[in-house]
Short mmCIF file of C-alpha atoms in Angstrom, two decimals:
data_model
loop_
_atom_site.label_atom_id
_atom_site.label_comp_id
_atom_site.label_asym_id
_atom_site.label_seq_id
_atom_site.Cartn_x
_atom_site.Cartn_y
_atom_site.Cartn_z
CA GLN A 60 -38.66 7.56 42.22
CA ILE A 61 -39.53 7.01 38.60
CA THR A 62 -36.67 7.54 36.03
CA LEU A 63 -36.39 6.65 32.33
CA LYS A 64 -33.49 7.10 30.04
CA GLU A 65 -33.23 6.73 26.52
CA SER A 66 -30.21 5.24 24.61
CA GLY A 67 -29.36 4.55 20.82
CA PRO A 68 -27.63 5.90 17.88
CA THR A 69 -27.09 9.69 17.56
CA LEU A 70 -26.67 9.40 13.67
CA VAL A 71 -28.29 7.18 11.33
CA LYS A 72 -28.10 7.21 7.52
CA PRO A 73 -31.26 7.66 5.33
CA THR A 74 -33.14 4.21 4.76
CA GLN A 75 -31.50 2.80 7.91
CA THR A 76 -33.66 1.43 10.76
CA LEU A 77 -33.45 3.30 14.06
CA THR A 78 -33.70 1.34 17.14
CA LEU A 79 -33.90 3.10 20.56
CA THR A 80 -34.20 1.68 24.03
CA CYS A 81 -35.93 3.28 27.26
CA THR A 82 -34.17 1.90 30.44
CA PHE A 83 -36.65 2.56 33.36
CA SER A 84 -36.84 2.22 37.13
CA GLY A 85 -39.26 3.12 39.77
CA PHE A 86 -42.25 1.14 38.42
CA SER A 87 -43.11 -2.06 36.82
CA LEU A 88 -44.56 -2.41 33.38
CA THR A 89 -46.77 -5.44 34.54
CA SER A 90 -48.92 -3.34 36.73
CA SER A 91 -52.39 -2.65 35.63
CA GLY A 92 -52.77 0.71 33.74
CA VAL A 93 -49.15 1.29 33.31
CA GLY A 94 -47.82 2.32 29.85
CA VAL A 95 -44.70 3.78 28.37
CA ALA A 96 -44.77 6.09 25.40
CA TRP A 97 -42.28 7.55 22.70
CA ILE A 98 -42.70 11.32 21.83
CA ARG A 99 -40.16 13.02 19.52
CA GLN A 100 -39.38 16.63 18.94
CA PRO A 101 -37.72 17.85 15.80
CA PRO A 102 -35.68 20.89 16.41
CA GLY A 103 -37.43 24.08 17.17
CA LYS A 104 -40.78 22.26 16.66
CA ALA A 105 -43.63 20.72 18.83
CA LEU A 106 -43.87 17.46 20.51
CA GLU A 107 -45.45 14.44 18.65
CA TRP A 108 -46.61 11.17 20.00
CA LEU A 109 -45.34 8.14 18.26
CA ALA A 110 -46.24 4.98 20.15
CA LEU A 111 -47.42 3.75 23.44
CA ILE A 112 -47.06 -0.04 25.08
CA TYR A 113 -49.59 -0.87 27.83
CA TRP A 114 -48.76 -3.21 30.61
CA ASN A 115 -50.71 -6.04 29.06
CA ASP A 116 -48.71 -5.55 25.71
CA ASP A 117 -51.47 -3.80 24.07
CA LYS A 118 -49.98 -1.28 21.45
CA ARG A 119 -50.87 2.10 19.95
CA TYR A 120 -49.21 3.77 17.09
CA SER A 121 -49.56 7.11 15.60
CA PRO A 122 -51.69 6.64 12.34
CA SER A 123 -49.34 8.52 10.18
CA LEU A 124 -46.09 6.70 11.26
CA LYS A 125 -47.70 3.36 12.19
CA SER A 126 -46.26 1.36 9.11
CA ARG A 127 -42.66 2.41 10.19
CA LEU A 128 -42.93 1.78 13.91
CA THR A 129 -42.62 -1.00 16.30
CA ILE A 130 -42.82 -0.81 20.18
CA THR A 131 -41.78 -3.82 22.19
CA LYS A 132 -41.36 -4.30 26.00
CA ASP A 133 -38.82 -6.54 27.95
CA THR A 134 -40.13 -6.48 31.64
CA SER A 135 -37.48 -8.61 32.77
CA LYS A 136 -34.86 -5.73 31.92
CA ASN A 137 -37.20 -2.94 32.33
CA GLN A 138 -36.88 -1.72 28.75
CA VAL A 139 -39.02 -0.40 25.96
CA VAL A 140 -37.74 -0.63 22.41
CA LEU A 141 -38.91 1.66 19.60
CA THR A 142 -37.77 0.72 15.99
CA MET A 143 -38.57 2.92 13.11
CA THR A 144 -37.69 1.79 9.78
CA ASN A 145 -36.75 3.68 6.48
CA MET A 146 -35.25 6.77 8.45
CA ASP A 147 -35.25 10.07 6.60
CA PRO A 148 -33.81 13.64 7.42
CA VAL A 149 -37.21 14.83 8.56
CA ASP A 150 -37.08 12.43 11.37
CA THR A 151 -34.15 14.25 12.88
CA ALA A 152 -35.44 14.89 16.18
CA THR A 153 -35.02 14.40 20.09
CA TYR A 154 -36.65 11.12 20.91
CA TYR A 155 -38.28 11.02 24.56
CA CYS A 156 -39.69 7.98 26.32
CA ALA A 157 -42.33 8.84 29.11
CA HIS A 158 -44.37 6.96 31.67
CA ARG A 159 -47.93 7.27 30.92
CA THR A 160 -50.54 7.25 33.92
CA ILE A 161 -54.17 6.33 33.87
CA THR A 162 -56.15 8.17 36.50
CA ALA A 163 -59.74 9.54 36.94
CA ALA A 164 -58.01 12.83 35.61
CA GLY A 165 -57.15 11.32 32.38
CA HIS A 166 -54.16 9.57 30.48
CA TYR A 167 -51.01 11.80 30.66
CA PHE A 168 -47.40 11.73 30.78
CA ASP A 169 -46.05 12.19 34.16
CA TYR A 170 -42.47 11.35 33.87
CA TRP A 171 -40.07 11.67 31.17
CA GLY A 172 -36.57 10.66 30.22
CA GLN A 173 -34.00 13.45 29.21
CA GLY A 174 -34.43 12.55 25.56
CA THR A 175 -31.81 11.53 22.98
CA LEU A 176 -31.05 13.54 19.58
CA VAL A 177 -31.05 11.49 16.73
CA THR A 178 -29.75 13.21 13.41
CA VAL A 179 -30.58 11.49 10.01
CA SER A 180 -27.88 12.33 7.58
CA SER A 181 -25.80 10.43 5.05
CA GLN B 752 -49.67 20.75 11.80
CA SER B 753 -50.97 19.95 15.30
CA VAL B 754 -54.16 18.44 16.15
CA LEU B 755 -54.68 20.87 18.84
CA THR B 756 -54.15 24.58 18.26
CA GLN B 757 -52.22 27.09 20.44
CA PRO B 758 -50.87 30.62 19.92
CA PRO B 759 -47.37 30.49 18.94
CA SER B 760 -46.28 32.96 21.53
CA VAL B 761 -47.46 35.16 24.42
CA SER B 762 -45.60 37.56 26.51
CA GLY B 763 -46.13 39.44 29.89
CA ALA B 764 -44.28 41.50 32.33
CA PRO B 765 -43.06 40.16 35.52
CA GLY B 766 -46.29 40.12 38.00
CA GLN B 767 -48.49 40.14 35.28
CA THR B 768 -50.98 37.21 34.13
CA VAL B 769 -51.03 35.59 30.90
CA THR B 770 -53.41 32.98 29.26
CA ILE B 771 -52.66 30.29 26.69
CA SER B 772 -55.33 28.64 24.80
CA CYS B 773 -55.63 25.21 23.46
CA THR B 774 -58.32 24.56 21.01
CA GLY B 775 -59.32 21.02 19.78
CA SER B 776 -62.44 19.56 18.17
CA GLY B 777 -65.20 17.07 18.77
CA SER B 778 -62.80 13.99 18.59
CA ASN B 779 -60.74 15.14 21.24
CA ILE B 780 -61.34 17.86 23.82
CA GLY B 781 -64.99 18.30 22.82
CA ALA B 782 -65.56 14.72 23.29
CA GLY B 783 -64.70 15.09 26.90
CA TYR B 784 -61.24 13.96 26.81
CA ASP B 785 -59.00 15.58 29.69
CA VAL B 786 -56.48 18.25 28.77
CA HIS B 787 -52.93 18.17 30.19
CA TRP B 788 -50.15 20.79 30.23
CA TYR B 789 -46.52 20.60 29.94
CA GLN B 790 -43.88 23.10 30.55
CA GLN B 791 -40.48 22.81 28.67
CA LEU B 792 -37.64 24.97 29.95
CA PRO B 793 -35.06 25.64 27.34
CA GLY B 794 -32.79 22.59 26.53
CA THR B 795 -34.81 20.28 28.95
CA ALA B 796 -37.50 17.67 28.65
CA PRO B 797 -41.00 18.49 29.15
CA LYS B 798 -42.34 18.53 32.66
CA LEU B 799 -46.04 17.91 33.69
CA LEU B 800 -47.46 21.32 34.69
CA ILE B 801 -51.33 20.50 34.88
CA TYR B 802 -53.27 17.06 34.52
CA GLY B 803 -56.82 16.31 34.32
CA ASN B 804 -57.73 20.07 33.03
CA SER B 805 -57.06 21.90 36.42
CA ASN B 806 -55.11 19.63 38.81
CA ARG B 807 -51.30 20.52 40.01
CA PRO B 808 -48.96 17.77 40.55
CA SER B 809 -46.85 18.35 43.86
CA GLY B 810 -44.63 21.00 43.60
CA VAL B 811 -46.15 22.84 40.90
CA PRO B 812 -47.01 26.70 42.20
CA ASP B 813 -50.37 27.58 42.58
CA ARG B 814 -49.76 30.54 39.96
CA PHE B 815 -50.32 27.95 37.42
CA SER B 816 -54.01 27.00 36.67
CA GLY B 817 -56.01 25.26 34.12
CA SER B 818 -59.61 25.15 32.90
CA LYS B 819 -61.52 23.45 30.15
CA SER B 820 -64.77 24.39 28.53
CA GLY B 821 -66.29 22.73 25.25
CA THR B 822 -63.66 22.19 22.64
CA SER B 823 -60.84 24.28 24.33
CA ALA B 824 -58.90 24.60 27.40
CA SER B 825 -56.72 27.29 28.87
CA LEU B 826 -53.75 27.65 30.97
CA ALA B 827 -53.32 30.82 33.18
CA ILE B 828 -50.17 31.92 34.89
CA THR B 829 -50.58 34.64 37.48
CA GLY B 830 -47.63 36.68 39.06
CA LEU B 831 -45.11 36.01 36.11
CA GLN B 832 -41.76 35.37 36.92
CA ALA B 833 -38.66 35.16 34.85
CA GLU B 834 -38.31 31.63 35.41
CA ASP B 835 -41.69 30.88 33.92
CA GLU B 836 -40.02 31.83 30.30
CA ALA B 837 -40.37 28.37 28.71
CA ASP B 838 -42.44 26.48 26.04
CA TYR B 839 -46.00 25.23 26.97
CA TYR B 840 -47.70 22.24 25.49
CA CYS B 841 -51.32 21.13 25.72
CA GLN B 842 -52.24 17.46 25.30
CA SER B 843 -55.26 15.25 25.17
CA TYR B 844 -56.62 12.14 23.67
CA ASP B 845 -58.26 11.76 20.23
CA SER B 846 -60.78 9.10 19.32
CA SER B 847 -60.39 9.44 15.67
CA LEU B 848 -56.50 8.77 15.86
CA ARG B 849 -56.77 6.46 18.87
CA GLY B 850 -53.88 8.00 20.44
CA SER B 851 -52.65 11.13 22.31
CA VAL B 852 -52.17 14.50 20.54
CA PHE B 853 -50.23 17.52 21.30
CA GLY B 854 -50.91 21.12 20.85
CA GLY B 855 -48.20 23.02 18.53
CA GLY B 856 -46.72 24.59 21.63
CA THR B 857 -46.62 28.41 22.95
CA LYS B 858 -43.46 30.17 23.69
CA LEU B 859 -43.85 32.38 26.71
CA THR B 860 -41.57 35.37 26.96
CA VAL B 861 -41.30 37.47 30.24
CA LEU B 862 -40.63 40.86 29.38
#
């Protein structure tokens, strides 16, 4: 059974750096084809893909946020960490991590964490 | 502004059929990348509903179906039930952005 859970601060101040941790179980991030992504959703708005890390440590970032994002993994702890610098109130959102699967039917997110709401305010 | 375009809202009475469209471009859906759909019930995380354009994960009722043609895809829900009231998102891959892209979401109201 695959599960993911996000953790991190619920409140950050503008200009601060946000660090979120995704702790997962039920799969290994060393298995070929596996990836873990971060996706966010501002209140009342749409989903936005942020970053993805692959089993081979290859990384992908949303072009619009690339300069502010870093994604890393710790396979020994079954964790993926996302850092986002220079936080702004517009970054207030629920942040999800998700298991990314590759099959003949494409790349999709088949398991999601419950999400963590991060508010950016002074 | 989302890369994939969905209608903001759709509605239907119980038992009816509704369709949600997802329109992309030549760098995503039109380039042949698969479309996937997610259902987000109020206050919960998104859940995979359809993958690979038309495949249902185990446990998803066959009232939900997906299709794709050209630069667009569609999600159809037949026999609407009150529990189907949720937000629905399409997702694909964009070769120009080199990453996943989502639609703006469609709120389904069951009248």
